[in-house]
Tab-separated table of C-alpha atoms in Angstrom:
chain	number	residue	atom	x	y	z
B	596	MET	CA	-0.198	0.077	0.078
B	597	LYS	CA	1.474	3.330	-1.118
B	598	LYS	CA	2.229	5.502	2.160
B	599	VAL	CA	2.036	9.291	2.305
B	600	ALA	CA	3.457	11.095	5.579
B	601	ILE	CA	2.501	14.489	6.553
B	602	ILE	CA	4.293	16.474	9.073
B	603	GLY	CA	2.365	18.968	10.554
B	604	GLY	CA	-1.376	18.547	11.952
B	605	GLY	CA	-2.503	22.264	11.564
B	606	PHE	CA	-4.878	23.531	8.818
B	607	SER	CA	-2.486	22.739	5.761
B	608	GLY	CA	-1.725	19.238	6.999
B	609	THR	CA	-5.084	18.632	8.098
B	610	MET	CA	-6.651	19.332	4.828
B	611	ALA	CA	-3.912	18.114	2.697
B	612	ALA	CA	-4.828	14.523	4.463
B	613	VAL	CA	-8.441	15.202	3.931
B	614	ASN	CA	-8.098	15.833	0.302
B	615	LEU	CA	-5.797	12.730	-0.289
B	616	ALA	CA	-8.550	10.689	1.454
B	617	ARG	CA	-11.259	11.989	-0.668
B	618	LEU	CA	-9.470	12.044	-3.890
B	619	SER	CA	-7.756	8.680	-3.659
B	620	THR	CA	-9.492	5.964	-5.785
B	621	GLY	CA	-6.812	3.253	-4.514
B	622	PRO	CA	-5.389	1.797	-1.076
B	623	LEU	CA	-3.560	4.610	0.492
B	624	CYS	CA	-2.245	5.216	3.928
B	625	ILE	CA	-1.758	8.622	5.305
B	626	GLN	CA	0.249	9.064	8.311
B	627	LEU	CA	-0.528	12.618	9.955
B	628	ILE	CA	2.142	13.653	12.195
B	629	ASN	CA	1.143	16.079	14.892
B	630	ASP	CA	2.994	17.809	17.700
B	631	LYS	CA	2.456	20.430	20.317
B	632	TYR	CA	-0.888	21.988	19.239
B	633	PRO	CA	-4.389	20.266	18.978
B	634	LEU	CA	-4.837	18.097	15.844
B	635	GLY	CA	-6.639	19.726	12.977
B	636	ARG	CA	-6.656	23.040	14.711
B	637	GLY	CA	-3.018	23.982	15.030
B	638	VAL	CA	-1.995	27.415	16.479
B	639	ALA	CA	-4.251	29.731	14.925
B	640	PHE	CA	-7.774	27.648	15.598
B	641	GLY	CA	-6.413	25.812	19.051
B	642	THR	CA	-7.332	28.770	20.997
B	643	LYS	CA	-10.244	28.181	23.585
B	644	GLN	CA	-11.048	31.751	23.845
B	645	GLU	CA	-14.265	32.952	22.503
B	646	GLU	CA	-13.194	36.527	22.047
B	647	HIS	CA	-10.438	35.507	19.596
B	648	LEU	CA	-12.287	35.822	16.229
B	649	LEU	CA	-11.442	35.000	12.488
B	650	ASN	CA	-9.989	37.867	10.905
B	651	VAL	CA	-11.841	37.026	7.427
B	652	ALA	CA	-15.715	36.971	7.262
B	653	ALA	CA	-17.289	33.392	7.144
B	654	ARG	CA	-18.276	33.689	3.630
B	655	ASN	CA	-14.313	33.184	2.635
B	656	MET	CA	-13.586	30.522	4.953
B	657	SER	CA	-14.653	27.376	3.231
B	658	ALA	CA	-11.549	24.806	3.835
B	659	VAL	CA	-12.155	23.194	0.454
B	660	PRO	CA	-11.695	24.997	-2.792
B	661	ASP	CA	-14.352	23.423	-4.907
B	662	HIS	CA	-17.026	23.742	-2.552
B	663	ALA	CA	-17.210	27.717	-1.907
B	664	ASN	CA	-20.087	27.569	0.683
B	665	HIS	CA	-18.904	24.505	2.685
B	666	PHE	CA	-18.165	26.354	6.161
B	667	LEU	CA	-21.411	28.351	5.732
B	668	ASP	CA	-23.322	24.907	5.313
B	669	TRP	CA	-21.683	23.932	8.187
B	670	LEU	CA	-22.298	26.644	10.321
B	671	ARG	CA	-25.933	26.243	9.421
B	672	THR	CA	-25.902	22.766	11.381
B	673	ARG	CA	-25.254	24.813	14.563
B	674	VAL	CA	-28.116	26.090	16.772
B	675	ASP	CA	-26.295	29.347	17.475
B	676	TYR	CA	-26.105	30.251	13.718
B	677	SER	CA	-29.014	28.244	12.176
B	678	ASP	CA	-31.580	30.968	11.992
B	679	LEU	CA	-29.105	33.855	11.140
B	680	PRO	CA	-30.519	35.645	7.811
B	681	ASP	CA	-27.932	34.556	5.174
B	682	PRO	CA	-26.288	38.198	4.409
B	683	GLN	CA	-25.320	38.483	7.987
B	684	LEU	CA	-24.114	34.777	8.550
B	685	ARG	CA	-21.759	35.427	5.436
B	686	GLU	CA	-20.387	38.696	6.915
B	687	THR	CA	-19.817	37.259	10.612
B	688	TYR	CA	-16.457	36.961	11.909
B	689	VAL	CA	-16.714	33.597	13.910
B	690	PRO	CA	-14.684	32.593	16.962
B	691	ARG	CA	-11.638	30.843	15.743
B	692	ARG	CA	-12.294	27.801	18.107
B	693	ILE	CA	-15.499	27.052	16.245
B	694	TYR	CA	-13.506	27.188	13.008
B	695	GLY	CA	-11.303	24.471	14.715
B	696	ASP	CA	-14.287	22.412	15.511
B	697	TYR	CA	-15.265	22.626	11.743
B	698	LEU	CA	-11.757	21.603	10.760
B	699	ARG	CA	-11.770	18.678	13.276
B	700	SER	CA	-15.078	17.578	12.105
B	701	ILE	CA	-14.042	17.156	8.479
B	702	LEU	CA	-10.928	15.356	9.335
B	703	SER	CA	-13.023	12.919	11.771
B	704	ASN	CA	-15.476	12.092	8.855
B	705	TYR	CA	-12.339	10.879	6.876
B	706	MET	CA	-10.375	9.321	9.935
B	707	GLN	CA	-13.511	7.348	11.307
B	708	PRO	CA	-16.233	7.156	8.556
B	709	ILE	CA	-19.247	5.457	9.554
B	710	ASP	CA	-19.239	3.502	6.493
B	711	SER	CA	-16.054	1.917	5.086
B	712	HIS	CA	-16.314	3.177	1.651
B	713	HIS	CA	-13.135	5.322	1.509
B	714	PRO	CA	-10.033	3.336	0.074
B	715	ALA	CA	-7.638	5.439	1.925
B	716	GLU	CA	-6.959	5.550	5.890
B	717	ILE	CA	-5.665	8.020	8.015
B	718	GLN	CA	-3.541	7.400	10.817
B	719	VAL	CA	-2.465	9.845	13.585
B	720	ILE	CA	0.872	9.898	15.086
B	721	GLU	CA	1.147	12.108	18.147
B	722	SER	CA	4.974	13.064	18.096
B	723	GLU	CA	7.580	15.170	16.785
B	724	ALA	CA	9.287	14.401	13.356
B	725	VAL	CA	13.101	15.232	13.979
B	726	ASP	CA	14.740	13.776	10.924
B	727	VAL	CA	13.879	12.246	7.355
B	728	GLU	CA	16.226	10.203	5.456
B	729	PHE	CA	15.885	8.600	2.315
B	730	THR	CA	16.876	5.001	2.036
B	731	TYR	CA	18.160	2.925	-0.879
B	732	ASP	CA	15.038	1.343	-1.532
B	733	GLY	CA	13.240	4.396	-2.481
B	734	CYS	CA	11.590	5.118	0.711
B	735	ALA	CA	11.690	7.866	3.242
B	736	GLU	CA	12.559	7.013	6.839
B	737	ILE	CA	10.958	9.863	9.463
B	738	THR	CA	12.475	9.602	12.762
B	739	LEU	CA	10.516	10.647	15.725
B	740	ARG	CA	11.522	12.260	18.984
B	741	ASP	CA	11.349	9.084	20.945
B	742	GLY	CA	13.518	7.406	18.686
B	743	THR	CA	11.156	5.106	16.642
B	744	SER	CA	10.709	5.722	12.986
B	745	ILE	CA	8.106	5.431	10.313
B	746	GLU	CA	8.557	4.605	6.426
B	747	ALA	CA	6.387	6.652	3.555
B	748	ASP	CA	6.874	6.689	0.000
B	749	ARG	CA	6.542	10.460	0.023
B	750	VAL	CA	6.728	13.122	2.846
B	751	LEU	CA	4.855	16.509	2.943
B	752	LEU	CA	6.022	19.309	5.252
B	753	ALA	CA	3.308	21.327	6.364
B	754	THR	CA	4.771	22.526	9.659
B	755	GLY	CA	3.129	26.168	9.510
B	756	ASN	CA	5.261	29.130	10.745
B	757	GLN	CA	8.409	29.005	12.195
B	758	PRO	CA	8.790	29.579	16.334
B	759	PRO	CA	8.875	33.330	17.408
B	760	THR	CA	12.117	35.043	17.150
B	761	SER	CA	14.396	34.974	20.124
B	762	LEU	CA	14.809	38.613	21.274
B	763	ALA	CA	16.957	38.190	24.399
B	764	GLY	CA	19.101	35.102	23.658
B	765	GLU	CA	18.339	31.609	24.301
B	766	SER	CA	19.677	31.764	27.982
B	767	PHE	CA	17.329	34.444	29.097
B	768	SER	CA	14.707	33.413	31.184
B	769	HIS	CA	12.360	34.957	33.735
B	770	PRO	CA	9.138	34.156	35.483
B	771	ALA	CA	7.736	37.653	34.155
B	772	TYR	CA	8.674	36.727	30.498
B	773	SER	CA	6.789	34.537	28.050
B	774	PRO	CA	8.621	33.957	24.764
B	775	ASP	CA	5.666	33.326	22.786
B	776	PRO	CA	1.866	34.370	22.926
B	777	TRP	CA	0.927	30.797	22.780
B	778	GLY	CA	2.493	29.625	26.116
B	779	ASN	CA	1.321	29.837	29.608
B	780	TRP	CA	1.329	33.620	29.997
B	781	MET	CA	-2.244	33.708	31.429
B	782	GLU	CA	-0.741	31.951	34.519
B	783	LYS	CA	1.544	34.802	35.061
B	784	ILE	CA	-0.713	37.798	34.660
B	785	PRO	CA	0.385	40.422	37.495
B	786	ASP	CA	-1.227	42.807	39.872
B	787	PRO	CA	-2.713	45.540	37.917
B	788	LYS	CA	-0.388	47.952	39.254
B	789	ASP	CA	2.258	46.336	37.156
B	790	ASP	CA	1.902	47.186	33.215
B	791	ILE	CA	2.092	44.233	31.007
B	792	ILE	CA	4.310	44.900	27.848
B	793	ILE	CA	3.486	43.205	24.450
B	794	LEU	CA	6.280	43.084	22.135
B	795	GLY	CA	4.912	43.562	18.868
B	796	THR	CA	1.742	45.423	17.526
B	797	GLY	CA	0.238	42.869	14.935
B	798	LEU	CA	-2.503	40.093	15.228
B	799	SER	CA	-1.130	38.221	18.065
B	800	MET	CA	-1.001	41.434	20.176
B	801	ILE	CA	-4.858	41.836	19.657
B	802	ASP	CA	-5.462	38.518	20.934
B	803	ILE	CA	-3.570	39.006	24.080
B	804	PHE	CA	-5.433	42.487	24.606
B	805	LEU	CA	-8.725	40.970	24.101
B	806	THR	CA	-8.113	37.997	26.314
B	807	LEU	CA	-6.960	40.633	29.144
B	808	SER	CA	-10.136	42.682	28.488
B	809	GLU	CA	-12.363	39.796	28.796
B	810	LYS	CA	-10.761	38.775	32.128
B	811	GLU	CA	-11.462	42.477	33.094
B	812	TRP	CA	-7.699	42.856	34.252
B	813	THR	CA	-7.743	46.673	34.854
B	814	GLY	CA	-3.895	47.524	34.391
B	815	ASN	CA	-2.147	49.175	31.729
B	816	ILE	CA	-0.607	47.659	28.661
B	817	THR	CA	2.477	48.724	26.412
B	818	ALA	CA	2.670	47.406	23.109
B	819	ILE	CA	5.966	47.974	21.228
B	820	SER	CA	7.024	47.476	17.586
B	821	HIS	CA	9.536	49.073	15.139
B	822	ASN	CA	6.838	50.691	13.123
B	823	GLY	CA	4.144	51.380	16.010
B	824	MET	CA	1.395	50.604	13.705
B	825	ILE	CA	-1.900	48.492	14.662
B	826	PRO	CA	-3.864	46.521	12.203
B	827	GLN	CA	-6.755	48.325	10.467
B	828	ALA	CA	-10.295	47.326	10.600
B	829	HIS	CA	-12.524	45.462	7.749
B	830	PHE	CA	-14.666	48.080	5.806
B	831	ARG	CA	-17.502	48.253	3.519
B	832	GLY	CA	-16.216	48.958	0.088
B	833	ILE	CA	-17.425	50.050	-3.441
B	834	GLU	CA	-17.462	48.578	-6.936
B	835	TYR	CA	-14.080	49.883	-8.096
B	836	PRO	CA	-12.940	49.335	-11.852
B	837	ASP	CA	-9.928	47.158	-12.427
B	838	PHE	CA	-6.977	49.052	-12.481
B	839	LEU	CA	-4.209	46.889	-13.040
B	840	PRO	CA	-2.614	45.950	-16.587
B	841	SER	CA	-3.329	42.481	-18.041
B	842	GLU	CA	-0.166	41.194	-16.890
B	843	PRO	CA	0.616	43.066	-13.645
B	844	GLU	CA	3.571	40.763	-12.895
B	845	ASN	CA	5.813	42.813	-15.459
B	846	LEU	CA	5.116	46.115	-13.666
B	847	GLY	CA	8.286	45.782	-11.333
B	848	LEU	CA	8.290	47.307	-7.740
B	849	ASP	CA	8.544	50.983	-8.565
B	850	ASN	CA	5.796	51.281	-11.210
B	851	LEU	CA	3.664	48.933	-8.961
B	852	VAL	CA	4.171	51.361	-6.056
B	853	GLU	CA	3.382	54.241	-8.258
B	854	LEU	CA	0.063	52.728	-9.347
B	855	LEU	CA	-1.070	51.787	-6.281
B	856	GLU	CA	-0.245	55.307	-4.502
B	857	LYS	CA	-2.266	56.910	-7.437
B	858	HIS	CA	-5.324	54.602	-6.656
B	859	CYS	CA	-4.945	54.875	-3.000
B	860	LYS	CA	-4.810	58.800	-3.296
B	861	GLN	CA	-7.929	58.635	-5.563
B	862	LEU	CA	-9.873	56.273	-3.204
B	863	GLN	CA	-9.099	58.741	-0.312
B	864	ARG	CA	-10.157	61.781	-2.089
B	865	ILE	CA	-13.769	60.211	-2.472
B	866	GLY	CA	-13.810	59.062	0.900
B	867	GLU	CA	-13.264	55.313	0.385
B	868	ASN	CA	-10.834	52.818	2.385
B	869	PRO	CA	-7.483	52.382	0.107
B	870	GLY	CA	-7.550	48.767	1.135
B	871	ILE	CA	-9.671	48.095	-1.726
B	872	VAL	CA	-6.605	48.309	-3.567
B	873	VAL	CA	-4.634	45.871	-1.818
B	874	ASP	CA	-7.666	43.402	-2.090
B	875	ARG	CA	-7.857	43.874	-5.762
B	876	LEU	CA	-4.081	43.192	-6.043
B	877	ARG	CA	-4.062	40.003	-3.921
B	878	PRO	CA	-5.153	37.335	-6.716
B	879	HIS	CA	-1.923	38.510	-8.428
B	880	THR	CA	0.315	39.044	-5.507
B	881	GLN	CA	2.008	35.612	-5.644
B	882	ARG	CA	2.942	35.896	-9.295
B	883	ILE	CA	4.060	39.836	-8.869
B	884	TRP	CA	6.319	38.515	-6.126
B	885	GLN	CA	7.744	35.735	-8.152
B	886	LYS	CA	8.678	38.026	-10.984
B	887	PHE	CA	10.427	40.628	-8.628
B	888	GLU	CA	14.130	40.787	-8.493
B	889	LEU	CA	15.735	39.702	-5.456
B	890	SER	CA	16.628	43.295	-4.884
B	891	GLU	CA	13.129	44.350	-5.457
B	892	LYS	CA	11.952	41.979	-3.007
B	893	GLN	CA	14.254	43.290	-0.343
B	894	GLU	CA	13.567	46.762	-1.143
B	895	PHE	CA	9.653	45.768	-0.274
B	896	LEU	CA	10.694	44.217	2.768
B	897	LYS	CA	12.706	47.300	3.956
B	898	ARG	CA	10.327	50.169	2.806
B	899	TYR	CA	6.764	48.795	2.506
B	900	VAL	CA	6.197	45.806	4.423
B	901	ALA	CA	4.949	47.349	7.415
B	902	ARG	CA	2.272	49.385	5.715
B	903	TRP	CA	1.332	46.534	3.638
B	904	ASN	CA	0.554	44.132	6.689
B	905	VAL	CA	-1.509	46.771	8.465
B	906	ILE	CA	-3.756	47.019	5.582
B	907	ARG	CA	-3.659	43.520	4.230
B	908	HIS	CA	-4.054	41.657	7.614
B	909	ARG	CA	-7.284	43.647	8.997
B	910	ILE	CA	-9.551	42.646	12.107
B	911	ALA	CA	-13.329	42.844	12.459
B	912	GLN	CA	-14.508	46.459	13.218
B	913	PRO	CA	-15.806	45.694	16.816
B	914	ILE	CA	-12.485	44.660	17.831
B	915	HIS	CA	-10.875	47.702	16.155
B	916	GLN	CA	-13.247	50.009	17.943
B	917	ARG	CA	-12.335	48.213	21.453
B	918	LEU	CA	-8.684	48.709	20.543
B	919	THR	CA	-8.806	52.420	19.647
B	920	GLU	CA	-11.005	52.993	22.715
B	921	ALA	CA	-8.420	51.642	24.932
B	922	ILE	CA	-5.632	53.693	23.127
B	923	THR	CA	-7.668	56.870	23.835
B	924	GLU	CA	-8.728	56.067	27.393
B	925	GLY	CA	-4.792	55.535	28.225
B	926	ARG	CA	-5.206	51.566	28.847
B	927	LEU	CA	-3.200	50.633	25.878
B	928	ARG	CA	-0.216	52.334	24.824
B	929	VAL	CA	1.651	52.032	21.435
B	930	LEU	CA	5.396	52.695	21.380
B	931	ARG	CA	7.420	52.879	18.231
B	932	GLY	CA	11.087	51.852	18.718
B	933	ARG	CA	13.413	49.108	17.796
B	934	ILE	CA	13.788	46.614	20.544
B	935	THR	CA	17.563	46.261	21.553
B	936	GLY	CA	17.274	43.942	24.686
B	937	LEU	CA	15.450	42.344	27.474
B	938	SER	CA	16.862	42.218	31.070
B	939	GLU	CA	15.891	40.886	34.528
B	940	HIS	CA	15.050	43.914	37.089
B	941	ASN	CA	14.081	42.455	40.157
B	942	GLU	CA	10.812	40.794	39.823
B	943	LYS	CA	10.103	42.644	36.699
B	944	VAL	CA	11.571	42.587	33.006
B	945	ARG	CA	13.178	45.454	31.393
B	946	VAL	CA	12.674	46.173	27.784
B	947	SER	CA	15.375	48.529	26.206
B	948	LEU	CA	14.573	50.109	22.931
B	949	GLN	CA	15.720	52.853	20.696
B	950	ASN	CA	13.545	55.219	19.082
B	951	LYS	CA	13.757	56.793	15.767
B	952	LYS	CA	16.346	59.490	16.704
B	953	GLY	CA	18.461	56.904	18.003
B	954	GLU	CA	17.469	57.657	21.711
B	955	GLU	CA	17.731	55.002	24.228
B	956	GLN	CA	14.730	54.309	26.510
B	957	SER	CA	13.478	51.471	28.769
B	958	VAL	CA	10.201	50.099	30.012
B	959	GLU	CA	9.208	47.579	32.816
B	960	GLY	CA	6.512	45.168	33.157
B	961	GLY	CA	5.350	42.599	35.491
B	962	LEU	CA	4.763	40.184	32.315
B	963	VAL	CA	6.466	40.779	29.049
B	964	ILE	CA	5.104	38.850	26.129
B	965	ASN	CA	6.738	38.073	22.728
B	966	CYS	CA	4.348	38.597	19.820
B	967	THR	CA	7.040	39.550	17.082
B	968	GLY	CA	6.061	37.085	14.806
B	969	PRO	CA	7.710	33.879	13.529
B	970	ASN	CA	11.642	33.726	12.997
B	971	SER	CA	12.369	35.010	9.545
B	972	GLY	CA	16.021	33.598	9.359
B	973	PHE	CA	15.316	30.188	8.265
B	974	SER	CA	18.962	29.091	8.087
B	975	ASN	CA	19.003	29.513	11.976
B	976	THR	CA	15.933	27.691	12.654
B	977	SER	CA	15.706	26.312	15.985
B	978	VAL	CA	13.403	23.424	14.866
B	979	PRO	CA	15.419	20.044	15.023
B	980	LEU	CA	13.757	18.516	11.769
B	981	PHE	CA	14.999	21.591	9.645
B	982	GLN	CA	18.132	21.659	11.303
B	983	ASN	CA	18.636	17.904	10.267
B	984	LEU	CA	17.237	18.437	6.641
B	985	LEU	CA	19.437	21.331	6.264
B	986	LYS	CA	22.655	19.378	7.359
B	987	ARG	CA	21.729	16.416	4.840
B	988	GLY	CA	21.119	18.811	2.241
B	989	LEU	CA	17.657	17.576	1.691
B	990	ILE	CA	16.343	21.295	1.616
B	991	GLN	CA	18.069	24.661	1.179
B	992	PRO	CA	16.577	28.169	2.283
B	993	ASP	CA	14.813	30.432	-0.327
B	994	GLU	CA	16.884	33.377	-1.651
B	995	LEU	CA	15.474	35.734	1.328
B	996	ASP	CA	15.986	33.015	3.751
B	997	MET	CA	12.373	33.122	4.761
B	998	GLY	CA	11.576	29.586	4.155
B	999	ILE	CA	12.623	26.775	2.124
B	1000	ASP	CA	13.214	26.615	-1.819
B	1001	VAL	CA	10.157	25.013	-3.374
B	1002	GLY	CA	9.494	24.018	-7.180
B	1003	ALA	CA	6.201	24.685	-9.001
B	1004	ASP	CA	4.867	21.220	-7.997
B	1005	PHE	CA	5.489	21.711	-4.129
B	1006	ALA	CA	8.533	19.523	-4.465
B	1007	VAL	CA	11.428	20.822	-2.524
B	1008	ILE	CA	14.616	21.944	-3.703
B	1009	ASN	CA	17.523	20.355	-2.246
B	1010	ALA	CA	20.986	21.726	-1.721
B	1011	GLU	CA	22.197	20.770	-5.301
B	1012	GLY	CA	19.289	22.695	-6.883
B	1013	GLU	CA	17.429	19.685	-7.611
B	1014	PRO	CA	13.814	18.870	-6.905
B	1015	SER	CA	13.202	16.078	-4.621
B	1016	GLU	CA	11.334	13.038	-5.815
B	1017	PHE	CA	10.072	12.205	-2.187
B	1018	LEU	CA	10.012	15.563	-0.254
B	1019	PHE	CA	7.362	18.072	-0.782
B	1020	ALA	CA	6.045	21.390	1.116
B	1021	ILE	CA	3.164	23.720	1.367
B	1022	GLY	CA	2.037	26.889	3.535
B	1023	PRO	CA	4.183	29.347	5.268
B	1024	LEU	CA	7.184	27.350	4.395
B	1025	MET	CA	7.020	29.051	1.247
B	1026	LYS	CA	6.590	32.644	2.236
B	1027	GLY	CA	9.828	33.724	0.688
B	1028	THR	CA	8.845	32.183	-2.457
B	1029	LEU	CA	5.222	33.288	-2.813
B	1030	TRP	CA	4.694	36.243	0.150
B	1031	GLU	CA	0.939	35.109	0.329
B	1032	THR	CA	0.848	31.786	1.546
B	1033	THR	CA	-0.392	32.099	5.066
B	1034	ALA	CA	-4.005	32.662	4.946
B	1035	VAL	CA	-7.037	29.909	4.191
B	1036	PRO	CA	-7.517	31.146	0.546
B	1037	GLU	CA	-4.068	30.282	-0.459
B	1038	LEU	CA	-3.735	27.341	1.724
B	1039	ARG	CA	-6.636	25.376	0.892
B	1040	GLY	CA	-5.897	25.713	-2.681
B	1041	GLN	CA	-2.391	24.255	-2.182
B	1042	ALA	CA	-3.881	21.573	0.121
B	1043	MET	CA	-6.051	20.314	-2.733
B	1044	ARG	CA	-3.285	20.763	-5.594
B	1045	VAL	CA	-0.652	18.747	-3.463
B	1046	ALA	CA	-3.044	16.038	-2.855
B	1047	GLN	CA	-3.683	15.647	-6.656
B	1048	LEU	CA	-0.120	15.658	-7.477
B	1049	LEU	CA	0.770	13.334	-4.626
B	1050	LEU	CA	-1.667	10.931	-5.803
B	1051	ASP	CA	-0.153	11.063	-9.369
B	1052	ASP	CA	-3.859	12.050	-10.897
B	1053	VAL	CA	-2.681	12.734	-14.690
B	1054	SER	CA	-6.165	14.131	-15.336
B	1055	THR	CA	-5.064	17.245	-13.194
B	1056	VAL	CA	-1.498	17.675	-14.089
B	1057	THR	CA	-0.734	19.987	-16.982
B	1058	PRO	CA	3.065	20.200	-18.036
B	1059	GLY	CA	4.784	23.442	-17.203
B	1060	HIS	CA	1.999	24.709	-14.996
B	1061	ASP	CA	2.824	26.291	-11.512
B	1062	TYR	CA	0.644	24.692	-9.018
B	1063	ARG	CA	1.694	27.097	-6.219
B	1064	PHE	CA	-0.758	29.711	-7.646
B	1065	SER	CA	-4.228	28.485	-6.561
B	1066	VAL	CA	-6.425	31.778	-5.880
B	1067	GLU	CA	-9.145	33.217	-7.570
B	1068	GLU	CA	-10.237	36.965	-7.242
B	1069	GLU	CA	-13.689	36.017	-5.970
B	1070	HIS	CA	-12.190	33.917	-3.177
B	1071	VAL	CA	-9.693	36.706	-1.838
B	1072	ILE	CA	-11.636	39.910	-1.955
B	1073	GLU	CA	-12.392	40.469	1.668
B	1074	TYR	CA	-14.188	43.794	1.888
B	1075	TYR	CA	-17.948	43.532	1.277
B	1076	ILE	CA	-20.305	45.842	-0.753
């Protein structure tokens, strides 16, 4: 029996396993290796907090690209959503834990079918994969944390984001410091007389703020980032004419920026949200990124990425309103500065930073939480699996060192520059290659396409086609009209 091993049990790995099971026409053993986070839910959808909402409306959150209303139909089976009018349900921002229930229910349908009519079986292995070797008999041997191993014909890397960036060296440890936002920081919440400091002002910061608000913690919060920007709110948009040329990927960075700035100003003049421009660009973003020269990608990351992120990764309007109210009332302070270090200061942690003028300052907190996001230097990864794959030459970093080099058919590129015959990758591991590869509209397409390719479904294979590009405009426009 053919065996496919999937390393990673979050959205990407789960949906790749589901698609393999539902598309397979012959016997197939799917080994889903999951570690640390709840199976089927991963980091994003493993939260138990009701206040943690999806950042995308329900209408755009189907987990399968060939059934656009799949999530909406599933929500209708729940008593808490069954009576909502369709227009309201489509624009609802559902709690992420409920979306985790949705993913887990899809997986359960194929793991434990009522009737044995599927030729494929899914086996779940709760362990950490730490190494992969290619054996002489043409199989891959995957070593687990406990020293045992499993064999597979093909291996799919679907591990999601890298762990957070270390800001204070691996040796820094303090009871009042949480190195990532998914740890046990809620057990460390200090007395309200002591501030809580959040390192980062993005979506993870929003989660922390919401949880503290729900717990009715009355102290003050300081959020620090290099740009001092917070995510913008989702909005009601307008029909806007297509302003992109027929092949926008050939514009180049300077021409693209000039075009986007022009239309952002035009939208602002008529009182509309310039986020419309970013959404209209999104179906083309991956191809544009691919066509950029390395120097253009580096320039984008240096000059434009902060502004892009706060417009692109938006939050529900009620959450944004709560955030701005807290800033106005002084309960939340946002500081702009480069974090230069963390140090122990009695029972607190001191955060040192440098402002735009180069002036040094410091703030102290009874709890400091690192929300700066995934480590962006892949060659310095702290993950044992990737450390070993790099040593073996089975993978190589992409040109920006943001992830791994992956070919048009999801095959990993090895240190010799050759595509692997047994090792594949999807999801955030391709961030340096595709840029947009972390949200459901992109991931669901990848999970479907890679399943078809791993099954050698010749009816879906087109020579020369780049299967990494798998989004349609109607599936990524996030504003509503």
